[in-house]
PDB file of C-alpha atoms in Angstrom:
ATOM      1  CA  UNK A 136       0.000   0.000   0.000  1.00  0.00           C
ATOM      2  CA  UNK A 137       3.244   2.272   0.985  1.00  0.00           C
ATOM      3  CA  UNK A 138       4.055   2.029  -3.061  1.00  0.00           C
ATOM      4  CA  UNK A 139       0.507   2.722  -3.957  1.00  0.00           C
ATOM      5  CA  UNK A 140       0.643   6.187  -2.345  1.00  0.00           C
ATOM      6  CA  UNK A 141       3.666   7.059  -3.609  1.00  0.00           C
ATOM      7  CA  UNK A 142       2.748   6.189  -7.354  1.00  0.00           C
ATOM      8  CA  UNK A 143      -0.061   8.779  -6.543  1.00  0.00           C
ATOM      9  CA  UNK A 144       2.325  11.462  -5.239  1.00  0.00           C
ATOM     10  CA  UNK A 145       4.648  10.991  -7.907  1.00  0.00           C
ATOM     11  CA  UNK A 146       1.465  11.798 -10.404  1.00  0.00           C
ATOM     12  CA  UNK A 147       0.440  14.350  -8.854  1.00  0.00           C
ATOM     13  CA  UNK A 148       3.325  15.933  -7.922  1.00  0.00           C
ATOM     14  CA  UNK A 149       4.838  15.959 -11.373  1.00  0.00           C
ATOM     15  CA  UNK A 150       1.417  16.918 -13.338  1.00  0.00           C
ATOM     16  CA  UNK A 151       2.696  20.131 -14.846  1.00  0.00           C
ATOM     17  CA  UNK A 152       5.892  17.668 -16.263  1.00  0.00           C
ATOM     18  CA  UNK A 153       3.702  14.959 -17.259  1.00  0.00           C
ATOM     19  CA  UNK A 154       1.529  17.835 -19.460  1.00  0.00           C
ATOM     20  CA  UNK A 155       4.590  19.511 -21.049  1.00  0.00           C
ATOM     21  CA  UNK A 156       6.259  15.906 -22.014  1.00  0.00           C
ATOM     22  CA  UNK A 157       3.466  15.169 -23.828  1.00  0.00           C
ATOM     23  CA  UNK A 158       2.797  17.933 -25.725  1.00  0.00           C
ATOM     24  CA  UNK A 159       6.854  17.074 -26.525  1.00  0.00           C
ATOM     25  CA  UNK A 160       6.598  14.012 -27.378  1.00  0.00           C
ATOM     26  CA  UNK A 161       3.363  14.699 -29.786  1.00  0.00           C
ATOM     27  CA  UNK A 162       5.381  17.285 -31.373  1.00  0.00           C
ATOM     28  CA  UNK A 163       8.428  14.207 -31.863  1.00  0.00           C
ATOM     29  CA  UNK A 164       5.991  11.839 -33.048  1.00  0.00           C
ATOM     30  CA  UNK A 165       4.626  14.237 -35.617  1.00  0.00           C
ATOM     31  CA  UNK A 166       7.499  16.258 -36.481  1.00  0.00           C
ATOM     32  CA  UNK A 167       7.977  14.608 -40.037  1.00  0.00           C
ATOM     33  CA  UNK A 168       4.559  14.475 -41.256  1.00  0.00           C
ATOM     34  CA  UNK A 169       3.227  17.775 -42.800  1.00  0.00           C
ATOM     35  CA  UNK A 170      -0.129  17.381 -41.513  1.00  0.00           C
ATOM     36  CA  UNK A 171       1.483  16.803 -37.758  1.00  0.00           C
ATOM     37  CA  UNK A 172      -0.940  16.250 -35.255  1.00  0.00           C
ATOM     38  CA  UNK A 173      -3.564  15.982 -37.369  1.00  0.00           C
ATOM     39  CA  UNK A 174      -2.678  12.490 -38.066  1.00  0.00           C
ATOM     40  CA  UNK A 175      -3.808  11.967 -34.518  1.00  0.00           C
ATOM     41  CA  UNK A 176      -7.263  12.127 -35.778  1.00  0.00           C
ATOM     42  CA  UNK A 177      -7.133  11.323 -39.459  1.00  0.00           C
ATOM     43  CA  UNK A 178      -5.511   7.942 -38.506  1.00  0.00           C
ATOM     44  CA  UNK A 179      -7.970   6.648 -36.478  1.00  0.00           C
ATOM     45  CA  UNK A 180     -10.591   7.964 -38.625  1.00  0.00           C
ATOM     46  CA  UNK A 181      -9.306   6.194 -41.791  1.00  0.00           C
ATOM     47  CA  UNK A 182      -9.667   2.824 -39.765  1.00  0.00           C
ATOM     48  CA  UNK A 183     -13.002   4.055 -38.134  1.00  0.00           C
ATOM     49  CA  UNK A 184     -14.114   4.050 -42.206  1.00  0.00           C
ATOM     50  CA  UNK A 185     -12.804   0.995 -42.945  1.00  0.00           C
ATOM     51  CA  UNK A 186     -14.516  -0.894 -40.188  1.00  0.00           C
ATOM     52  CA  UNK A 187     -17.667   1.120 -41.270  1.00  0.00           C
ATOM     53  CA  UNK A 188     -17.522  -0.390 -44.855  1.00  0.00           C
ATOM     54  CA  UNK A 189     -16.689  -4.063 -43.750  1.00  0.00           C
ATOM     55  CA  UNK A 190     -19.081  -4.580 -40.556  1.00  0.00           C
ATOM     56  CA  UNK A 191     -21.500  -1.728 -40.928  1.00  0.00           C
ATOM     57  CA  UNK A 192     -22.340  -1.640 -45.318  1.00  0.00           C
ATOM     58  CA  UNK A 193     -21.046  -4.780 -46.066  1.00  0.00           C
ATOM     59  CA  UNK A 194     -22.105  -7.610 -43.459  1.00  0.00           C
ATOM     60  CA  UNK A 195     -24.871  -5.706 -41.528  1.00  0.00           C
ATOM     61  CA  UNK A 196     -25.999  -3.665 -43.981  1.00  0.00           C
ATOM     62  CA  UNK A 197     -28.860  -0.789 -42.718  1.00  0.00           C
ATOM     63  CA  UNK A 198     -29.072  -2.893 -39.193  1.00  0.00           C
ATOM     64  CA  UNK A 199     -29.579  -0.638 -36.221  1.00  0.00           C
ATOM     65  CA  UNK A 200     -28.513  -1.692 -32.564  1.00  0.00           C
ATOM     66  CA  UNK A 201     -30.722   0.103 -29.574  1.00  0.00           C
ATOM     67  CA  UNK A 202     -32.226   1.517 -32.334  1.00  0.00           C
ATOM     68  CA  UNK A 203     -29.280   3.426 -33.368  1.00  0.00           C
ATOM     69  CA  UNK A 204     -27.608   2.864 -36.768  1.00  0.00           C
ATOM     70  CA  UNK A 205     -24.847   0.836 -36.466  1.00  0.00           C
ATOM     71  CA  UNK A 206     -22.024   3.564 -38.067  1.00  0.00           C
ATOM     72  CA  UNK A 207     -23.039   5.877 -34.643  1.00  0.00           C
ATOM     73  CA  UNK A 208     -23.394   3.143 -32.597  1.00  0.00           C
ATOM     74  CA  UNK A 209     -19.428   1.689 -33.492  1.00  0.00           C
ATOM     75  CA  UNK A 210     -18.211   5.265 -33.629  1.00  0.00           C
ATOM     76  CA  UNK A 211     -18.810   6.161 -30.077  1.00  0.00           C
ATOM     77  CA  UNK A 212     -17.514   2.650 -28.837  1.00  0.00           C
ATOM     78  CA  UNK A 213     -14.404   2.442 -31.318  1.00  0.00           C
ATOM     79  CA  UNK A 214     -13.847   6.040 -30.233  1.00  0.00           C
ATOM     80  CA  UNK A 215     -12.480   4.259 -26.747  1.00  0.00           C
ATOM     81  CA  UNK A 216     -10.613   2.002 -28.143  1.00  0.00           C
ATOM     82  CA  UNK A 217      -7.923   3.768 -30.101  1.00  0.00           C
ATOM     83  CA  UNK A 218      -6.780   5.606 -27.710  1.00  0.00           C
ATOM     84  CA  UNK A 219      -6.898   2.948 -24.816  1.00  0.00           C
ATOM     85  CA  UNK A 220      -5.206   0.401 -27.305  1.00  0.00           C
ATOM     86  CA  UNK A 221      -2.349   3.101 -28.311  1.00  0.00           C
ATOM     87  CA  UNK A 222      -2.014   3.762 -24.787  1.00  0.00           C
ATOM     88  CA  UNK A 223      -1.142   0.341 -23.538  1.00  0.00           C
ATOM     89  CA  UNK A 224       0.875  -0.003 -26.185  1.00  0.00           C
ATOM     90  CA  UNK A 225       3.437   2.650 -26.237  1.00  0.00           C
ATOM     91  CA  UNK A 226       3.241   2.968 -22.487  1.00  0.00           C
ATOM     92  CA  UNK A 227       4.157  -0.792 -21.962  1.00  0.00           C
ATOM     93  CA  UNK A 228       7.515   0.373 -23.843  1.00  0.00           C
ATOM     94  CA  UNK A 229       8.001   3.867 -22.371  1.00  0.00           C
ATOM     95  CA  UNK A 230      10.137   2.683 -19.460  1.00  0.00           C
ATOM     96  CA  UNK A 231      12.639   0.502 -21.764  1.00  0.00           C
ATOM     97  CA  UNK A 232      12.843   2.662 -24.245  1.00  0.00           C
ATOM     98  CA  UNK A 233      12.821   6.230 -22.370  1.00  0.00           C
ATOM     99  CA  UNK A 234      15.164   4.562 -19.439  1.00  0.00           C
ATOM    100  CA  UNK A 235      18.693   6.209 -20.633  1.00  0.00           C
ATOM    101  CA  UNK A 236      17.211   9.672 -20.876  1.00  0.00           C
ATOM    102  CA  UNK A 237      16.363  10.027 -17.135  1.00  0.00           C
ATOM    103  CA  UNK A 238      18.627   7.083 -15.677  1.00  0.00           C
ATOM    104  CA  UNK A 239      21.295   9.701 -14.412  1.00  0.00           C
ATOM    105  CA  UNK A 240      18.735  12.108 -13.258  1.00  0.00           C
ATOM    106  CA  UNK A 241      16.485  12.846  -9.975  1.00  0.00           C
ATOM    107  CA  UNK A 242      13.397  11.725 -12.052  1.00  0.00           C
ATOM    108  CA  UNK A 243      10.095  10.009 -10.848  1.00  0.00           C
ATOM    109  CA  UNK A 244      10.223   6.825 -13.600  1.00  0.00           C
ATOM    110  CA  UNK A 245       6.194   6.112 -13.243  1.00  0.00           C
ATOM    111  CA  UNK A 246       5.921   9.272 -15.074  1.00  0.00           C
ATOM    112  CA  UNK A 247       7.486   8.076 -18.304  1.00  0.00           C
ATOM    113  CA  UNK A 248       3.801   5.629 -18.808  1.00  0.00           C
ATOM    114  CA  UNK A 249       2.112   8.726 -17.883  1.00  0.00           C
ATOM    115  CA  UNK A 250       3.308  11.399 -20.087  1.00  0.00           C
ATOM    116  CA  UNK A 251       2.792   8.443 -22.743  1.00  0.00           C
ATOM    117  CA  UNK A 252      -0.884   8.185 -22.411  1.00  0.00           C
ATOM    118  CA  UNK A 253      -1.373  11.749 -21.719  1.00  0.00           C
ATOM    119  CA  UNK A 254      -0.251  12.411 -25.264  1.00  0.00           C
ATOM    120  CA  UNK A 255      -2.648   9.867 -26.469  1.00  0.00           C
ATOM    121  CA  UNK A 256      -4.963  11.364 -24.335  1.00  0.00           C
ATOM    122  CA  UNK A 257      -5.063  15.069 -26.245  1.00  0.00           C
ATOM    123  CA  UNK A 258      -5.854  13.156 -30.161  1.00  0.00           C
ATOM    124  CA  UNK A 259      -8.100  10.911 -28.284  1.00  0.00           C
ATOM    125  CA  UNK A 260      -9.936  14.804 -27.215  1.00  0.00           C
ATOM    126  CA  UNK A 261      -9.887  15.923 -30.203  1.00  0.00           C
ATOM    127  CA  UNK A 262     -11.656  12.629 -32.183  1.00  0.00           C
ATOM    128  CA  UNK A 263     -13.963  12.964 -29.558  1.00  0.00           C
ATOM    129  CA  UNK A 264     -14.849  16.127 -30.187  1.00  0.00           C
ATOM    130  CA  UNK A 265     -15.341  15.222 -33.829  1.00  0.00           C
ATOM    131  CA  UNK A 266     -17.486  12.842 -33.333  1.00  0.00           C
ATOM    132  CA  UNK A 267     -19.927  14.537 -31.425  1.00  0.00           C
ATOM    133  CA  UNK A 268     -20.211  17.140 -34.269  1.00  0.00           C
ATOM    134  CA  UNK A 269     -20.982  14.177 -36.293  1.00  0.00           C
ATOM    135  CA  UNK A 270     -23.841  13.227 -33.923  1.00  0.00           C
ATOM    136  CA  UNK A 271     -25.243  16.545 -33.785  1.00  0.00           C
ATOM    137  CA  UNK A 272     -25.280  16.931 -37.530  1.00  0.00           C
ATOM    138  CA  UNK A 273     -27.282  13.660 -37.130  1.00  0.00           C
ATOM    139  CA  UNK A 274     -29.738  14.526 -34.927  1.00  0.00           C
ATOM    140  CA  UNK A 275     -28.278  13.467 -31.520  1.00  0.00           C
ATOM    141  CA  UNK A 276     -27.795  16.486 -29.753  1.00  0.00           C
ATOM    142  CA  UNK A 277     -26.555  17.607 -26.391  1.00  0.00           C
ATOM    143  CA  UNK A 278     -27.763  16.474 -23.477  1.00  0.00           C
ATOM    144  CA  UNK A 279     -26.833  16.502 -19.627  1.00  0.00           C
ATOM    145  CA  UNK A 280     -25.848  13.197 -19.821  1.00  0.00           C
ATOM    146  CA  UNK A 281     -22.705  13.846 -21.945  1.00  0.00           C
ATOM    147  CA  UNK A 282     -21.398  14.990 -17.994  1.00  0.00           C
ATOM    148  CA  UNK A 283     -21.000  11.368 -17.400  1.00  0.00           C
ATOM    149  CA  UNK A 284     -18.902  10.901 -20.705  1.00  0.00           C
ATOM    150  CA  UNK A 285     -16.406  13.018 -18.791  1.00  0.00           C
ATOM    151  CA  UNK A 286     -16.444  10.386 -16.018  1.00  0.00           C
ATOM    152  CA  UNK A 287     -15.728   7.259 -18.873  1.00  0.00           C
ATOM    153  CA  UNK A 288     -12.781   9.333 -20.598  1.00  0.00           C
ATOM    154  CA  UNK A 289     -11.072   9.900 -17.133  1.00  0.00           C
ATOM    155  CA  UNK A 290     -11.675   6.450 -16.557  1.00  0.00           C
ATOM    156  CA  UNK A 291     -10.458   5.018 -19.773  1.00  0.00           C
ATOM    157  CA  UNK A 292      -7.032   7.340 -18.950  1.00  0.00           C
ATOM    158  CA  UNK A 293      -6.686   5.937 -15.443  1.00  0.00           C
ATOM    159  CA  UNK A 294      -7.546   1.857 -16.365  1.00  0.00           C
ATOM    160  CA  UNK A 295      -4.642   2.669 -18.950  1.00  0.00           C
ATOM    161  CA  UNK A 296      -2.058   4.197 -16.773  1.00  0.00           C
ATOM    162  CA  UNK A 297      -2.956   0.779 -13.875  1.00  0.00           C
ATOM    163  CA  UNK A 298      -2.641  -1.691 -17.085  1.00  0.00           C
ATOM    164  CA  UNK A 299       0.631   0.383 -18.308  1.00  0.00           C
ATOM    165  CA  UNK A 300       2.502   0.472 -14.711  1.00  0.00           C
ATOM    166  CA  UNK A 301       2.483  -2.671 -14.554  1.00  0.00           C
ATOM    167  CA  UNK A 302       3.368  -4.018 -18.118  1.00  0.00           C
ATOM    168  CA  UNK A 303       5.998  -1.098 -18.368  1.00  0.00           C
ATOM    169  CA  UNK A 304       7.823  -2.387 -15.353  1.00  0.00           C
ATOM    170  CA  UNK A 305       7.428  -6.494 -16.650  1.00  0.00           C
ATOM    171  CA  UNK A 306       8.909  -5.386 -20.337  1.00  0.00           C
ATOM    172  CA  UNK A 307      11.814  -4.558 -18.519  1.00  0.00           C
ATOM    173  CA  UNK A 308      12.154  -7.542 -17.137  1.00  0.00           C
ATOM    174  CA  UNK A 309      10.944  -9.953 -19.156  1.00  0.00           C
ATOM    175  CA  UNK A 310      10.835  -8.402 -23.257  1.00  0.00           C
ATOM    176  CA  UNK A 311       8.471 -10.904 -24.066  1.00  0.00           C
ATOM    177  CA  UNK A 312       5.872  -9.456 -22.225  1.00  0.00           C
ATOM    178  CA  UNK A 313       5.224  -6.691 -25.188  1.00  0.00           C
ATOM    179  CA  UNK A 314       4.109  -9.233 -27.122  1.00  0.00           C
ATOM    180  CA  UNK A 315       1.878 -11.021 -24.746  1.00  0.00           C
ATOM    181  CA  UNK A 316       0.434  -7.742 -23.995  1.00  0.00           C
ATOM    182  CA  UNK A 317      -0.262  -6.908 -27.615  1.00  0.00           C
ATOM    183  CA  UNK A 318      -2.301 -10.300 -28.284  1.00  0.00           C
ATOM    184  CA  UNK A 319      -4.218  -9.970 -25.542  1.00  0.00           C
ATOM    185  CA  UNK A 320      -4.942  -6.474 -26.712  1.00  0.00           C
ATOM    186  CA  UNK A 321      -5.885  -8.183 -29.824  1.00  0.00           C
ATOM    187  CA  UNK A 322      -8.322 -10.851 -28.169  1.00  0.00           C
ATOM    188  CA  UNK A 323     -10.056  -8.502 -25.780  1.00  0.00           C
ATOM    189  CA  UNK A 324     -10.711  -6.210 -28.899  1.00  0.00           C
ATOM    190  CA  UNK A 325     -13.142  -8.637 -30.644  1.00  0.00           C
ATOM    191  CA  UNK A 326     -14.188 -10.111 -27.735  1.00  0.00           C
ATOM    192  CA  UNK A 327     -15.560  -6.572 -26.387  1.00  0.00           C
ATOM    193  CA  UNK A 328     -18.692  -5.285 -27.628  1.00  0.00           C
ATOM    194  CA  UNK A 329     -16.725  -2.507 -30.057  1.00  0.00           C
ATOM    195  CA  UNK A 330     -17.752  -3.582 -33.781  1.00  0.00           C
ATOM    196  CA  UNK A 331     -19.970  -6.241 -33.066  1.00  0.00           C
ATOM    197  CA  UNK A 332     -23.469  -6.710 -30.814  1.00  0.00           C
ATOM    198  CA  UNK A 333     -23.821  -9.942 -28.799  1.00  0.00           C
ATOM    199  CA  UNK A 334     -26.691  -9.934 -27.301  1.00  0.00           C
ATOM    200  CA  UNK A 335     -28.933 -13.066 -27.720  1.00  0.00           C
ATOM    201  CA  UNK A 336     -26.153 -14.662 -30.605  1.00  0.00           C
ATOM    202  CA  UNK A 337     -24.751 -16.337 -27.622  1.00  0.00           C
ATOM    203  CA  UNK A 338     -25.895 -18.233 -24.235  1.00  0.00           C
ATOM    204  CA  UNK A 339     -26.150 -16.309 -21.335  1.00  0.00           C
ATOM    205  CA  UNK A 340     -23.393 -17.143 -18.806  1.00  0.00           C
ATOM    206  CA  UNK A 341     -21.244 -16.451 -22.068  1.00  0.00           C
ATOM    207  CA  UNK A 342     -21.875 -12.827 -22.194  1.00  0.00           C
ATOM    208  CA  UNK A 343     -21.652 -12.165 -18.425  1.00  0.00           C
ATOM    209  CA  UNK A 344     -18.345 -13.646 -18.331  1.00  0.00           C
ATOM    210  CA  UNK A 345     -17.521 -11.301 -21.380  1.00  0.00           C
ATOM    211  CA  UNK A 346     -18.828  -8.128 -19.750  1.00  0.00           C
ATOM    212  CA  UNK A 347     -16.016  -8.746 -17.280  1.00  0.00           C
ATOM    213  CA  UNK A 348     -13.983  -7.281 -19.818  1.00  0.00           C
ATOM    214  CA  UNK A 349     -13.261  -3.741 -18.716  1.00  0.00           C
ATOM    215  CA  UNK A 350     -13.699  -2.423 -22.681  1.00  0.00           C
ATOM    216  CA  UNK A 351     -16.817  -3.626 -22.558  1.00  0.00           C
ATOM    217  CA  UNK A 352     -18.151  -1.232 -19.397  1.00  0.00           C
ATOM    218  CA  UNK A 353     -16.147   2.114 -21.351  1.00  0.00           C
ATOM    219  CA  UNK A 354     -17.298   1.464 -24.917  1.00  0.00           C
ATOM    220  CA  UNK A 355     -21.264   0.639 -23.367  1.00  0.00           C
ATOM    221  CA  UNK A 356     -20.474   4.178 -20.950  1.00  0.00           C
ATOM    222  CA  UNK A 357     -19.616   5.990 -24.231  1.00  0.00           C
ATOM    223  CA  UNK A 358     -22.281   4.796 -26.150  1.00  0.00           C
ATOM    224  CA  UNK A 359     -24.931   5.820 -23.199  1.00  0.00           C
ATOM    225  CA  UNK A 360     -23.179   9.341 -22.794  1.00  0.00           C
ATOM    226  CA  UNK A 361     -23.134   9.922 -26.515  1.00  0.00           C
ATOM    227  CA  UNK A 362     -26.211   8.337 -27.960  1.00  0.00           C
ATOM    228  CA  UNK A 363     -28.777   6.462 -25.578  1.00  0.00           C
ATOM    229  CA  UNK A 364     -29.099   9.051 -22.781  1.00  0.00           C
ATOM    230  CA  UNK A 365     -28.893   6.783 -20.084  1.00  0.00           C
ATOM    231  CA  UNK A 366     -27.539   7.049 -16.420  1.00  0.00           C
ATOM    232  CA  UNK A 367     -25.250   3.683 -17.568  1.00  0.00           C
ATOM    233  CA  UNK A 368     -22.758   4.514 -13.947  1.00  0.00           C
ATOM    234  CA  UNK A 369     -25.891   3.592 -11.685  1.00  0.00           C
ATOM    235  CA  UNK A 370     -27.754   1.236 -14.436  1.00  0.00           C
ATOM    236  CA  UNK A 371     -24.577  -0.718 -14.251  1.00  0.00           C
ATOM    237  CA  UNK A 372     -23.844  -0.413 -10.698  1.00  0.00           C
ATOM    238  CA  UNK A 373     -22.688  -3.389 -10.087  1.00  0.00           C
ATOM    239  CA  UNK A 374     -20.072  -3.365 -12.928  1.00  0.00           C
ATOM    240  CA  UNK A 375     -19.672  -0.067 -11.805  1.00  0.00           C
ATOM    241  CA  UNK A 376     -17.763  -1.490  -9.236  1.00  0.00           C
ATOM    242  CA  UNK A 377     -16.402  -4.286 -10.413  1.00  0.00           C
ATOM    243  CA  UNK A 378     -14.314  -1.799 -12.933  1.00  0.00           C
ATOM    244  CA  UNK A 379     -13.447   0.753 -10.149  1.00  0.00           C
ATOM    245  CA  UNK A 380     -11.588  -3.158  -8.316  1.00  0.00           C
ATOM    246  CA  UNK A 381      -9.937  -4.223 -10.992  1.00  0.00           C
ATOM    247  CA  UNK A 382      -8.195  -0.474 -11.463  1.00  0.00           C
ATOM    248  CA  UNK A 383      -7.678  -0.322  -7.798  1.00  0.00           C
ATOM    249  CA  UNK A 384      -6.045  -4.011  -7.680  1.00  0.00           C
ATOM    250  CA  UNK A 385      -3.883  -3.210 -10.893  1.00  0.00           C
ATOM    251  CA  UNK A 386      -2.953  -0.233  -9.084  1.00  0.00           C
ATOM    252  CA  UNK A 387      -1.416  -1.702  -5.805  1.00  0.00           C
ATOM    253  CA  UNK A 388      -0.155  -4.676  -8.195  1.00  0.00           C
ATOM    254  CA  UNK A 389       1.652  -2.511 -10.538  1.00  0.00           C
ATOM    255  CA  UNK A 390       2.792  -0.083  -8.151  1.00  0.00           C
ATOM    256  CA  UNK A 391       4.687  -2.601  -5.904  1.00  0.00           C
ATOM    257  CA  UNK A 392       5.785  -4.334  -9.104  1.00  0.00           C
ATOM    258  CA  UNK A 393       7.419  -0.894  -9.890  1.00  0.00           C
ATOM    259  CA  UNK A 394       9.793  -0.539  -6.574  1.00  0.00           C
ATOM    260  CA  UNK A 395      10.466  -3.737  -6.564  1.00  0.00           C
ATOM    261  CA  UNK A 396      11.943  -3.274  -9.586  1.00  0.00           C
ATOM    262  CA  UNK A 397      12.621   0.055  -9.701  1.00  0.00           C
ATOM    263  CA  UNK A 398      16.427   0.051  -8.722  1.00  0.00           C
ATOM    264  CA  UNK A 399      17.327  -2.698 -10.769  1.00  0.00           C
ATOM    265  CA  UNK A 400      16.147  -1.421 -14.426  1.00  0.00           C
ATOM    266  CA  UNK A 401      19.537  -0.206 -15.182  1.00  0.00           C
ATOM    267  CA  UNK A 402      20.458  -4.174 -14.936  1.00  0.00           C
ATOM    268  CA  UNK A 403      18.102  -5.701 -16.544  1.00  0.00           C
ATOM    269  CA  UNK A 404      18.413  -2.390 -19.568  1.00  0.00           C
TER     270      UNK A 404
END
């Protein structure tokens, strides 16, 4: 628990660092491209298109789910899942590979997952905010329930930063791990309800088990926020909870996996 609250003074103490690194890092990662940080968005929204054409106008055709066509109904789950899936991602490497900038300086190493995902974070805004243009173009407007949307985008940050802690610290370790957590990425992606609807195609202890995956609660929080205007935190109480655990547990598991480890990166780097 000692390395629990000191993950969380680390974060909070560095929050100002964490903000400019990742507005650095955004400006590394698009320094090349002429459009820049607009690939942030146009990236995602290329695939977004893609997955349109394939499971929305060529398998399902017109189909609606909730009564929502299914292009607005994938868009506001999918919208969760690029910037969650980038996240883990490139903060499972950011210790390994950002390690021999800071080794020789007085510098909190959880931050290097955090300033990671915070730069995912800012594109992940911005699509956001494009897609809710969309919606209103479309006839779903504004409503007060877009306040708990706030509550699933803080979420999806902070169930990203427990997964990354943890996997950031083990790819040091153990390389391999980067791969494992990439196909499990992969699995959890199809098995979540992002591109595809479930319900009654499958027996019934079979979909509670799936709606253990955590993807499942944030893509069915942004769809509620966004689309269904539905209170989805208390509908959902119980995996309301359930969620708020498993980020707790991965917390305290990642955070004394990280001192543990902490003074012996340089080793194992």
């Amino acid at each position: 628990m000692k390395a629990f609250i000191n993950i969380i003074k680390e974060q909070v103490n560095s929050f100002y660092m964490i903000q400019r690194l990742a507005k650095f890092q955004l400006k590394i990662d698009n320094q090349n491209n002429y459009l820049g940080f607009f690939w942030e968005i146009l990236n995602p929204a290329i695939q977004m298109a893609m997955y349109w054409f394939v499971f929305g106008f060529g398998i399902r055709g017109s189909a609606k789910i909730d009564n929502v066509p299914y292009v607005y109904w994938m868009l506001a789950g999918i919208s969760m899942w690029f910037f969650i899936n980038k996240a883990i991602l490139n903060g499972s490497k950011a210790i390994y590979q950002k390690y021999s900038m800071v080794a020789k300086m007085n510098f909190p190493l959880s931050v290097l997952p955090s300033y990671i995902i915070t730069g995912k974070f800012y594109g992940h805004l911005a699509l956001v905010g494009i897609i809710m243009v969309v919606f209103w173009i479309s006839g779903y407007y504004p409503s007060i329930y877009y306040i708990q949307l706030i509550y699933f985008m803080a979420m999806s940050y902070l169930l990203a930063f427990s997964i990354t802690l943890l996997t950031s610290t083990l790819t040091v370790v153990v390389r391999d791990v980067q791969m494992i957590v990439q196909s499990v990425l992969q699995a959890m992606f199809f098995l979540s309800p992002i591109l595809w609807d479930r319900t009654g195609k499958m027996p019934e202890w079979i979909q509670e088990i799936l709606r253990l995956n955590p993807f499942h609660y944030l893509a069915e929080g942004y769809r509620a926020s966004l689309l269904k205007n539905e209170w989805y935190i208390v509908a959902e109480w119980q995996l309301t909870l359930y969620n708020w655990g498993l980020i707790i547990f991965l917390l305290i598991i990642g955070s004394s996996a990280h001192y543990k480890f902490r003074n012996r990166f340089s080793d194992f780097i």
